[in-house]
Each structure stands twice: as structure tokens, then as C-alpha cells.
Coordinates of C-alpha atoms and ligand atoms in Angstrom, one line a residue:
X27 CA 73.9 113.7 125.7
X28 CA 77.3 115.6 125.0
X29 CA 80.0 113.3 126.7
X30 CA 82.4 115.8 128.5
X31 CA 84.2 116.0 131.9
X32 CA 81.7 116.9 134.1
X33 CA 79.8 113.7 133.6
X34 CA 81.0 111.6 136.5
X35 CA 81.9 107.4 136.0
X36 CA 78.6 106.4 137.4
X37 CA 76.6 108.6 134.6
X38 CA 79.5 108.2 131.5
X39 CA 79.2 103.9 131.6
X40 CA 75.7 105.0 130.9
X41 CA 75.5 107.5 128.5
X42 CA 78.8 108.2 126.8
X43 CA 78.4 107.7 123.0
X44 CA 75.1 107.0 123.2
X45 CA 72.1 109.0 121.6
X46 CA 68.6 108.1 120.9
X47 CA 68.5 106.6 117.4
X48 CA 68.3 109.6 114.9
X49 CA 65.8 107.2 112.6
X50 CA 63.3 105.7 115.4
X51 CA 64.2 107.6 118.8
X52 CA 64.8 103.9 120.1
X53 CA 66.3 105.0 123.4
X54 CA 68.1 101.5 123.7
X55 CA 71.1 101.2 121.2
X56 CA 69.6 99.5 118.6
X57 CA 71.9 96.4 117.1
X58 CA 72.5 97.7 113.1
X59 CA 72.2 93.9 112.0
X60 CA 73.7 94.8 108.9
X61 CA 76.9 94.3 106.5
X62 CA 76.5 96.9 104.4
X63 CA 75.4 100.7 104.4
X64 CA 73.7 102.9 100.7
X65 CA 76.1 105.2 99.9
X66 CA 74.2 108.8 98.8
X67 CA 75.8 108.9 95.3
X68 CA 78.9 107.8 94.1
X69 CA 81.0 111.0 95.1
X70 CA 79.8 109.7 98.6
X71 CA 81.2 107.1 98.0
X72 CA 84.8 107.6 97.0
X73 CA 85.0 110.7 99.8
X74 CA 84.8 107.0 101.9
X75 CA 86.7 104.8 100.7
X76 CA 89.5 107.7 100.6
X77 CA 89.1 108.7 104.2
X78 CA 88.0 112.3 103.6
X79 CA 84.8 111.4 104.9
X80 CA 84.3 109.8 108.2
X81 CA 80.7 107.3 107.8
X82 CA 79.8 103.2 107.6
X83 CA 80.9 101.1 104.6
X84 CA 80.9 97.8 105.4
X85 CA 80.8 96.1 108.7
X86 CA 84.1 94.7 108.9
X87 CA 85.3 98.4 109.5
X88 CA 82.4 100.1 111.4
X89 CA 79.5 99.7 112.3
X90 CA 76.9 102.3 114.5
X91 CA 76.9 99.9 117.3
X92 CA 80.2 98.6 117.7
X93 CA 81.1 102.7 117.0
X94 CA 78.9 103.4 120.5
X95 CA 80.9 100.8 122.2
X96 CA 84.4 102.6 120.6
X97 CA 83.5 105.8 122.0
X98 CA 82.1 104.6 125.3
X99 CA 85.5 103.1 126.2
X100 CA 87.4 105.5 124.7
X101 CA 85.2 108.1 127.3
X102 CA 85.5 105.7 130.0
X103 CA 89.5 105.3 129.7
X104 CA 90.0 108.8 128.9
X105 CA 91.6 108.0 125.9
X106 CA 90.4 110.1 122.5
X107 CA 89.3 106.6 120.6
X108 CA 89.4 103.2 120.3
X109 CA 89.1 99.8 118.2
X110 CA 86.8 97.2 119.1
X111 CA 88.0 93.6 118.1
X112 CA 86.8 89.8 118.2
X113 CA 88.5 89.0 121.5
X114 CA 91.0 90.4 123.9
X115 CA 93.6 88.2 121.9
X116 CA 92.8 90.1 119.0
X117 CA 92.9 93.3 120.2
X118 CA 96.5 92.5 121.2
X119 CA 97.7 91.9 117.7
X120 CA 95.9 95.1 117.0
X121 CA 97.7 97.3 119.1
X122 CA 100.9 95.8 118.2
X123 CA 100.6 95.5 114.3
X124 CA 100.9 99.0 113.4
X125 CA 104.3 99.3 115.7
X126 CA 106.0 96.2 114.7
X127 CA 107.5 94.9 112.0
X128 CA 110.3 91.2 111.1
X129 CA 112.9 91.7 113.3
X130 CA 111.2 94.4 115.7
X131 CA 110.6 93.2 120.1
X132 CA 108.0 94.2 122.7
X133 CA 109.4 94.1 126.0
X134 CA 106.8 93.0 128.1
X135 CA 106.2 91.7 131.9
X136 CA 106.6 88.3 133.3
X137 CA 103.3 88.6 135.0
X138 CA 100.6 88.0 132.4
X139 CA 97.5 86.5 131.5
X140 CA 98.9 82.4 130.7
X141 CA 97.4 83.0 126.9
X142 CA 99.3 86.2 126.7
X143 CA 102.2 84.9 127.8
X144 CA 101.7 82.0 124.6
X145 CA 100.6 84.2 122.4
X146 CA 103.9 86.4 123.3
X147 CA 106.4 83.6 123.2
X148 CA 105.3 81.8 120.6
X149 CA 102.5 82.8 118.4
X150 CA 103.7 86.4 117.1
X151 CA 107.3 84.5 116.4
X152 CA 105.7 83.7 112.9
X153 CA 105.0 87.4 111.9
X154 CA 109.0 87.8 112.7
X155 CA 108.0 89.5 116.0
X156 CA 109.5 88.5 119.4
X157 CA 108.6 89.3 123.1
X158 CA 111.7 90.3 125.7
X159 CA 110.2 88.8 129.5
X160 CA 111.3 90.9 132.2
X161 CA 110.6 91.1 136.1
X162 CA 108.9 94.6 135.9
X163 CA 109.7 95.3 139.7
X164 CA 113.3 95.8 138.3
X165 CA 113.1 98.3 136.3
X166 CA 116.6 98.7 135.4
X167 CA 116.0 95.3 133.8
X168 CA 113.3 96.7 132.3
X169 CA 115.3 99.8 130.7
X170 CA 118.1 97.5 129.7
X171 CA 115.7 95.1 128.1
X172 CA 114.8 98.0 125.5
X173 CA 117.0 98.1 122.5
X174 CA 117.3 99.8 118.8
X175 CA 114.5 97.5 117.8
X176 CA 111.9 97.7 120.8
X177 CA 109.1 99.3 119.3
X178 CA 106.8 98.8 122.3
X179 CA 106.0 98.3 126.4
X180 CA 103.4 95.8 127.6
X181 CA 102.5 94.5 130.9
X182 CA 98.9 94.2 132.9
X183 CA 97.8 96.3 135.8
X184 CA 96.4 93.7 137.9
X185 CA 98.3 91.0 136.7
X186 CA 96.0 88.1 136.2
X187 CA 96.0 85.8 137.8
X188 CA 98.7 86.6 140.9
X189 CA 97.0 89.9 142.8
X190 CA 100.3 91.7 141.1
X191 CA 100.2 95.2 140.6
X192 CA 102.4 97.0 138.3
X193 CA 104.2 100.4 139.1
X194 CA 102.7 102.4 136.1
X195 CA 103.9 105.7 136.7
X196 CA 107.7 104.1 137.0
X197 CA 106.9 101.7 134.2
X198 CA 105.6 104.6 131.7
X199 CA 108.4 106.9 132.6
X200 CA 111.0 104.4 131.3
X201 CA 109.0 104.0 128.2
X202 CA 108.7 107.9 127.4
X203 CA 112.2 108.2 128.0
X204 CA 113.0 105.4 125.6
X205 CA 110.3 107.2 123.0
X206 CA 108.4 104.0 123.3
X207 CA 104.5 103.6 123.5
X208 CA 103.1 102.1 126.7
X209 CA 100.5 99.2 126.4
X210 CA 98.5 98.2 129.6
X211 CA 96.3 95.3 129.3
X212 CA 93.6 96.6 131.9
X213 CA 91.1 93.7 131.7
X214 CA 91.6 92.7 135.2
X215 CA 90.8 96.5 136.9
X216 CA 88.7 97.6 134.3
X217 CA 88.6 101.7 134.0
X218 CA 86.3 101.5 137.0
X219 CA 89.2 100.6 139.3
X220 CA 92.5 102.0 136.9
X221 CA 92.7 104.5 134.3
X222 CA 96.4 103.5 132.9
X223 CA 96.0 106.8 130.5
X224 CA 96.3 108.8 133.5
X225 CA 99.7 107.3 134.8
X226 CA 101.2 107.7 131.2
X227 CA 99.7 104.5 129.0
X228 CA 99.5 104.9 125.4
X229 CA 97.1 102.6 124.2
X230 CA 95.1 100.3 126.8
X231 CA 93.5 97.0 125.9
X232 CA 91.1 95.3 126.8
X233 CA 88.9 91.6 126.9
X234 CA 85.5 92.5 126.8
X235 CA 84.9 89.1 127.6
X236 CA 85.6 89.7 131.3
X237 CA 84.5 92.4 133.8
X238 CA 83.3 94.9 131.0
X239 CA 80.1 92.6 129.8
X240 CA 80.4 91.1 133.3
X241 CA 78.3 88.1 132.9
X242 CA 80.1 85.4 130.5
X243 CA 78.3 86.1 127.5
X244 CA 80.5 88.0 124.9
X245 CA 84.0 87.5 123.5
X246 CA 85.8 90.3 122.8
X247 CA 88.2 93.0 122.8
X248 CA 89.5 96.7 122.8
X249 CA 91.9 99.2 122.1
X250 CA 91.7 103.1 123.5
X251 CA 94.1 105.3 122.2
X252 CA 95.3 107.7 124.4
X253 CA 96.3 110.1 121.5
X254 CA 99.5 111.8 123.4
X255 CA 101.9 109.5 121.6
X256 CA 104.0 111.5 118.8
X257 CA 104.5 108.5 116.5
X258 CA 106.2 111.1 114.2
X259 CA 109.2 111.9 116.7
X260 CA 111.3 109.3 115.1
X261 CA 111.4 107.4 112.2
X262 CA 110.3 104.1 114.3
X263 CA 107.0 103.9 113.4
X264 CA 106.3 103.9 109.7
X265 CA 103.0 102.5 109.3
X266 CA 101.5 105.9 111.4
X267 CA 104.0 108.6 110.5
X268 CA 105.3 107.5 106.8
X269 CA 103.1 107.5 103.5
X270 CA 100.4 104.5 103.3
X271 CA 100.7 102.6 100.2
X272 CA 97.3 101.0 100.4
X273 CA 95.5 105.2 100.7
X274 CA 97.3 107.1 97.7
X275 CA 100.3 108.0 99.9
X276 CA 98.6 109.2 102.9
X277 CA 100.6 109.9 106.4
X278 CA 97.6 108.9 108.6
X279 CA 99.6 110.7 112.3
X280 CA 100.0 114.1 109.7
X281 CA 96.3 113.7 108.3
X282 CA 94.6 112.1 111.6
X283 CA 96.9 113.7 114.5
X284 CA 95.7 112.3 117.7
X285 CA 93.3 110.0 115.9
X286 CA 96.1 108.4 113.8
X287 CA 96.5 105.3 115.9
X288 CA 92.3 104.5 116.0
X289 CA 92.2 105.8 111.9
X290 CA 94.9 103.2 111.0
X291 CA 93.4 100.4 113.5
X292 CA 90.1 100.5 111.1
X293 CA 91.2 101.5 108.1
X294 CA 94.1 98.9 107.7
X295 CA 93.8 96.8 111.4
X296 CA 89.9 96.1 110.5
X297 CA 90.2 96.5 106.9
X298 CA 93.0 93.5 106.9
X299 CA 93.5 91.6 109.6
X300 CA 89.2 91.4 109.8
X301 CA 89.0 90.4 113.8
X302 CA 86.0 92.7 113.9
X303 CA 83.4 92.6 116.7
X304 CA 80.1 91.5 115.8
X305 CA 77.1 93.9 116.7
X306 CA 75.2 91.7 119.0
X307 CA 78.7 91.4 121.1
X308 CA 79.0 95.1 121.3
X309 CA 75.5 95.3 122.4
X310 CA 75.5 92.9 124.9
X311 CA 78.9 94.5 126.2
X312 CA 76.9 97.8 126.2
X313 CA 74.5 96.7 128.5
X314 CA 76.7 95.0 131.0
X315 CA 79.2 99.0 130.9
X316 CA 76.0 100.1 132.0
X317 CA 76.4 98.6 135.8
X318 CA 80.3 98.2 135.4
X319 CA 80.8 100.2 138.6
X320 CA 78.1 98.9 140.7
X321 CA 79.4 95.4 139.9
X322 CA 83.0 96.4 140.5
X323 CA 82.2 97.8 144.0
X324 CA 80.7 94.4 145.0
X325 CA 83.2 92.7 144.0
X326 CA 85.9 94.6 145.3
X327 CA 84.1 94.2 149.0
X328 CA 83.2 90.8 148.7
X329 CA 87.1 89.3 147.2
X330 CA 88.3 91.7 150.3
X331 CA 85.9 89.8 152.6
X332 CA 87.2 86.3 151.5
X333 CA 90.2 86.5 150.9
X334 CA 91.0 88.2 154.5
X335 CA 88.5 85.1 155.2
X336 CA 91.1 82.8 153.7
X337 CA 94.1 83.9 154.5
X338 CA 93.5 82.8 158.2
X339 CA 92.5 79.5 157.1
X340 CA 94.5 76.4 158.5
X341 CA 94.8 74.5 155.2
X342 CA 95.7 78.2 152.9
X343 CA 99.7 78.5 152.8
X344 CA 99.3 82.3 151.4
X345 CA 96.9 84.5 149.3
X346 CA 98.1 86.7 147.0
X347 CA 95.4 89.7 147.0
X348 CA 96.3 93.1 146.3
X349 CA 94.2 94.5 148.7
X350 CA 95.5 92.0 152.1
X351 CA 97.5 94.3 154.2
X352 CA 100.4 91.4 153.8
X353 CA 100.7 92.0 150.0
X354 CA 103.7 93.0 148.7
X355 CA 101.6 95.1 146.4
X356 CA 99.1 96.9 148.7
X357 CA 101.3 100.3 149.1
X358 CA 100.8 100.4 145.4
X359 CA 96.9 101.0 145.4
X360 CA 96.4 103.9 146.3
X361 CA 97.7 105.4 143.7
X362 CA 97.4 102.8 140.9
X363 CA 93.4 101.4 141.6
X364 CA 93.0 103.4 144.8
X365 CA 88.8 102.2 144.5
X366 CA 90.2 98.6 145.2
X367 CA 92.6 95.6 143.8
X368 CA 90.1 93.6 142.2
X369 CA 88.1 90.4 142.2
X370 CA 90.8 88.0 141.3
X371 CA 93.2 86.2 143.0
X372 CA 95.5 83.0 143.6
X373 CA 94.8 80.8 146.7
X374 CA 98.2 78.6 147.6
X375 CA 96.9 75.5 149.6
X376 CA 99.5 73.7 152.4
X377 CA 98.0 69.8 150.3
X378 CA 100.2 70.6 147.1
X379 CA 98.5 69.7 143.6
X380 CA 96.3 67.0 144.7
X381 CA 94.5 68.9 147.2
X382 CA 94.1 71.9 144.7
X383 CA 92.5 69.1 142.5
X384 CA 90.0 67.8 145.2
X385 CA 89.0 71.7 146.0
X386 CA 88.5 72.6 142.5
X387 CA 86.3 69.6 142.7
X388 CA 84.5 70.0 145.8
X389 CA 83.0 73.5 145.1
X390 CA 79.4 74.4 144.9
X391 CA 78.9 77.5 144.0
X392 CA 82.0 78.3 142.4
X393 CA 81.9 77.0 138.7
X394 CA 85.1 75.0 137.1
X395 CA 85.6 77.7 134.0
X396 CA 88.7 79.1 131.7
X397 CA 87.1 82.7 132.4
X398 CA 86.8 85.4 135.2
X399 CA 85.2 88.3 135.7
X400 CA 81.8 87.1 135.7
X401 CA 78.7 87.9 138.3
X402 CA 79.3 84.4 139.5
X403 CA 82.0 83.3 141.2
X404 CA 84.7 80.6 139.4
X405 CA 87.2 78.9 140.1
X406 CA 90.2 77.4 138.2
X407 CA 93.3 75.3 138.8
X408 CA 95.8 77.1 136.5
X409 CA 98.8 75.0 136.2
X410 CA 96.6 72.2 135.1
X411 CA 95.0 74.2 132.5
X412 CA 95.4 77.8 131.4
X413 CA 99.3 77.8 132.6
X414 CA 99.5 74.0 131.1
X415 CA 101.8 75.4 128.3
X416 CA 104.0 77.0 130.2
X417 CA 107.4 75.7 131.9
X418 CA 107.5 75.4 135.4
X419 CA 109.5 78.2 136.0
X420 CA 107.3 80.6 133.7
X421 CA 103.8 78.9 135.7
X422 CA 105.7 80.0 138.8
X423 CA 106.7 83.5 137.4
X424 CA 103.1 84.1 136.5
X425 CA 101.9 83.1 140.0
X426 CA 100.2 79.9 138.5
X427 CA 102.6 77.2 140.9
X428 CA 101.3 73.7 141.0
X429 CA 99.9 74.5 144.7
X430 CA 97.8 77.2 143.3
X431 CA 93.9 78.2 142.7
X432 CA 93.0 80.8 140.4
X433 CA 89.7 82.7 141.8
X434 CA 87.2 85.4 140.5
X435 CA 84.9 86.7 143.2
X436 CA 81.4 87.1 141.8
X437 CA 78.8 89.3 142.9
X438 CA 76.5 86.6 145.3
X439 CA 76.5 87.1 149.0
X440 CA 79.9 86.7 150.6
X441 CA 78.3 84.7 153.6
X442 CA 77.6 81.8 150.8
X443 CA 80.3 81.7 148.9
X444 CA 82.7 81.4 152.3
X445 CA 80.3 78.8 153.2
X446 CA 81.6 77.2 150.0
X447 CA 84.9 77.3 150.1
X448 CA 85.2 76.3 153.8
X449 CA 83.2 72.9 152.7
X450 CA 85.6 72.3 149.6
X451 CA 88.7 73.3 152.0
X452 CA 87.5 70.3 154.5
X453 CA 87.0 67.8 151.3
X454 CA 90.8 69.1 149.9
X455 CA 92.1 68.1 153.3
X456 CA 96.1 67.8 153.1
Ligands
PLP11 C1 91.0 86.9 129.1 C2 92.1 87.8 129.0 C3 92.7 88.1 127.8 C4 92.3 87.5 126.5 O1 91.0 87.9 126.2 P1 90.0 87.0 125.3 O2 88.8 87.8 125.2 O3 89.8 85.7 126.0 O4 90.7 86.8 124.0 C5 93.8 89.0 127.8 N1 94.2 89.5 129.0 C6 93.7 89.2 130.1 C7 94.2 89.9 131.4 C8 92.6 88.4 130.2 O5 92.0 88.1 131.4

């Protein structure tokens, strides 16, 4: 099938980048189990390894499975490629490595994903990097946050885990008038529900691990490249617009154009950094893209259905969804994820910590986990455990508050799972 416009969502999660295996008309993706690909003759095989020729070397770069999952994405988000990495962490570093540099800053939203917000305040400290927090509903804070040595934007467009939505269109203008790329981490919306590309993202990231595979299987990550970023306008980003020491000199955005940004993630991000995603993974992530919308639609309706449920609940001091008439952020869907807000949100009980403890505990259905996005609902108490490194004041800034209860809506019947919580709810007391 030729991927091209006129293929709606519903048929692209399907079919984009796939094509019935050219050796065995296997009309399944078949997993290429292997490290290593014959090159036709040695000439081949320099045309390779210098990048005149596009094919499969080794599997730490490509592989033809992981390379249907690149371009299934990159169809999906509208972008013109992408990277696929080890985990969503990893494909974080990947954006940012060929941008940054000692010295350089990301200015990036308070309302994150808890390991983001480590990974960002800590962790990328040792490569010399550093992270600027702002409140991204101000965005003159935002555009004073930016200095000579920003080389970057970041923030989520369903913040996980608070049922925050970020202005995108506001938030990419400041970055293109700054000449700085836009990173959204869309891993809570999936392109299903948000296409950040279309409201003026650069690159878009992903974990596979969530929504995307859908069922708890797979760790991994992505990057799409929108390919509308000029990373030769200034003299800011090097790695894409100077010459590459490590390719005979070459200028990978003047040899690669809108590819530069995917070109450079394998040939030096894969090549070097090796968080490469493993062909089962991709596979396993291929078949869960294949019912990403049908998945997304139910839980849309059913974390709409409980959490209106909730909301009038005697023991619930506030929910922050998205899609609740009361949010904050609900004017903000129509034209950020107008088919919904989601499956995720935080539940702030009236008992404090201990009762979030004795609901947590209570559940049935609901499974104690470190993930979302999965067909089956889960449940976790974040300031006790993915918010735990955090200060108070950054748990509260990230929606994780002592008082509150992370939860992903899964795909059972709504009718049970409210059955659930109201059971766990009576146990919590408080
Ligand atoms: C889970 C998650 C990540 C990290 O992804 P991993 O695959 O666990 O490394 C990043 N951002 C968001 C929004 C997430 O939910």
C-alpha cells in the first residue's frame, strides 16, 4: 500500500509502512531476528557505511522491523520520520543529544511525567546539560526562561499524571520566535487524540510502552521528526547544520534536508548512544497501532464516565480530568485533542495520605503498577512512589500531592470498574 493522505487514521495505524514481505509474501510483519545483513559486494558496502546508500547494516542502526514501526509513526504523527529507541527515557536523550551540548538548557514544563522531571533535574546534569522549570500557563515566564544558550522546548500534551493540557499553539509560537525547536512528549494522547506536528512541534516523542502497544508488554520509545525545523538558520545547532567529524565532513541538514534530524538520530544517536529497540518490541508495538484508535475511543468514554462518576462522590475532594466540564483545561480540547482528554487522571480524596493508601489497597480490578496506558485499568499512589524523588513542592507542581491517586482507565466495562472504586472508596473511609 502507498501511505499518502487520503488514507484516513483508522486505515494508516494499519497499513502505513507496511508491505507484504518482498521474500515470502508473509502478510504479517515478519520479526528480522537478526544482527546483521550480507552486503552485495564490497562497493555495497562502503556506499553504506558512507551514507550514500540508504539499506540495513547492523541492528543497532536499522532493522526492517523496527524501520516499519519508524515509518508507521512518523505516518501517524504527520511527521516525515522518526527513531525508534529502548524506552521513552531513551528517546528523550535522543531528541535532545543532537541540540545540546556542556553549558547548553532546555526549558521545559513543570507538569511532567515524575521520571521526566528526574531525568531533567538531575540525570542530564552529568552531560553538562541543565533543564529551566517553568509554569507553562505563563508564558511570559516561558519566553523569559529562554536565553543565548536554550537550544530547546519541552513539555507534554496531556501532562501525566494531572489531566493538564498544554496550550501548544501559544507554546510553539514562542519557540519559533525564539528559533527554537519544540519537543512534545505525546505519550499520554497518543496521535490518535493529538497531533503536536500540526500545532507547530518539531520533534514528538514518545513511550511505546504505554497507549501505543496498549497492553503492558513492550518498553519503548520514539522520535518523529516533523522535518520543518531549519537547523541551518543559525549557527546553534552544529551537530545537524556543521560538518560531521565521524562521516568525512558531511553537513547531514545540507546532505539530508528534512531528513537531517532522523539521518543523524541513527547514524550517530543509534550508532553511539546504542538504545536501540529490539525487533520483537517493535513488533509487538506493531500489532497493538493496529487497534490504537478503537482502544483510544473506549477509553476516552469510559475515563469520561468515571470520572464524572467520581467527581460527585462524598469521599473525592476534586478530579482533575481534562474532559470534566469544571477543568480548568476543558476549553483547551477542542482544539488541542478535540477526539477526547484521555484515560488518565489524578483522584484527590477528602482522608489525606492514609486513606489514598487504604484505596490503593482496597481495589479489585484495578492493578497496583508503575505504568498506564494499558487495556486494564491501574491504579497508583504517586507521591509514594513515582513522585517519591521529588520535593514537596515539585510533587504538588506535577499534580502528584500526598492526597492524590494516579489512574489509567482501561478498556473493561465502566459499570465494573465503578463498582470497584465505589467498594475501595467505602474501605478508604476518611
Ligand atoms: C512512561 C512515560 C515516559 C517514559 O517512558 P518509558 O518507556 O517508561 O521509558 C515518558 N513520558 C511519559 C508521559 C510517560 O508516561
Amino acid at each position: 500500500m502507498t501511505d499518502g493522505p487520503t488514507y484516513g487514521f483508522d486505515t494508516l495505524q494499519i497499513h502505513a509502512g507496511a508491505r507484504p514481505d518482498p521474500a515470502t509474501g508473509a502478510r504479517q510483519t515478519p520479526i528480522y531476528q537478526t544482527t546483521a545483513y550480507v552486503f552485495r559486494d564490497a562497493e555495497h558496502a562502503a556506499a553504506l557505511f558512507n551514507l550514500q546508500e540508504v539499506g540495513y547494516i547492523y541492528s543497532r542502526l536499522t532493522n526492517p522491523t523496527v524501520a516499519v514501526l519508524q515509518e508507521r509513526m512518523a505516518v501517524l504523527e504527520g511527521g516525515v520520520g522518526a527513531v525508534c529507541c529502548s524506552s521513552g527515557h531513551a528517546a528523550q536523550i535522543m531528541a535532545l543529544f543532537p541540540l545540546m551540548g556542556p553549558g547548553r538548557n532546555v526549558v521545559v514544563s513543570t507538569r511532567l511525567y515524575g521520571g521526566t522531571v528526574t531525568q531533567f533535574s538531575q540525570t542530564i546534569k552529568r552531560f553538562g546539560w541543565n533543564a529551566t522549570f517553568v509554569d507553562f500557563d505563563d508564558l511570559d515566564a516561558v519566553k523569559a526562561a529562554i536565553d543565548d544558550d536554550t537550544r530547546a522546548v519541552f513539555c507534554e500534551s496531556i501532562a501525566n499524571p494531572g489531566g493538564y493540557i498544554t496550550d501548544l499553539p501559544a507554546i510553539a509560537g514562542i519557540a519559533d520566535a525564539a528559533g527554537l525547536p519544540l519537543i512534545v512528549d505525546n505519550t499520554s494522547a497518543t496521535p490518535y487524540l493529538c497531533r503536536p506536528i500540526e500545532h507547530g512541534a518539531t520533534l514528538v516523542v514518545h513511550s511505546l510502552t504505554k497507549y501505543l502497544t496498549g497492553n503492558g508488554t513492550v518498553t519503548g520509545g520514539v522520535v518523529v521528526d516533523s522535518g520543518t525545523f531549519d537547523w541551518s538558520a543559525s549557527d546553534k545547532f552544529p551537530s545537524l547544520s556543521a560538518p560531521e567529524p565521524a562521516y568525512h565532513g558531511l553537513k547531514f541538514h545540507e546532505t539530508f534536508g528534512p531528513l537531517a534530524f532522523t539521518f543523524h538520530g541513527i547514524a550517530v544517536g543509534l550508532r553511539d548512544l546504542g538504545m536501540t529497540l529490539n525487533p520483537q518490541a517493535a513488533h509487538y508495538t506493531l500489532m497493538g497501532i493496529e487497534t490504537l484508535s478503537l482502544r483510544m475511543q473506549r477509553h476516552v468514554e469510559n475515563a469520561e464516565k468515571i470520572a464524572t462518576w467520581l467527581e460527585g462522590h462524598d469521599a473525592v475532594e476534586a478530579v482533575t480530568y481534562a474532559g470534566l466540564p469544571s477543568s480548568p483545561y476543558n476549553g483547551r480540547l477542542a482544539t488541542v485533542c478535540p477526539k477526547g482528554a484521555g484515560a488518565l487522571f489524578t483522584v484527590a480524596l477528602k482522608g489525606g495520605y492514609e486513606a489514598c493508601i487504604r484505596f490503593v489497597d482496597a481495589l479489585e480490578i484495578f492493578s497496583h503498577v508503575a505504568n498506564l496506558g494499558d487495556t486494564r485499568s491501574l491504579v497508583i499512589h504517586s507521591a509514594s512512589t513515582t513522585h517519591r524523588q521529588l520535593t514537596p513542592e515539585q510533587q504538588t507542581a506535577a499534580g502528584a500531592a500526598p492526597n492524590v491517586v494516579r489512574i489509567s482507565i482501561g478498556i473493561e466495562d465502566a459499570d465494573d470498574l465503578i463498582a470497584d472504586l465505589d467498594q475501595a472508596l467505602k474501605k478508604a473511609g476518611g
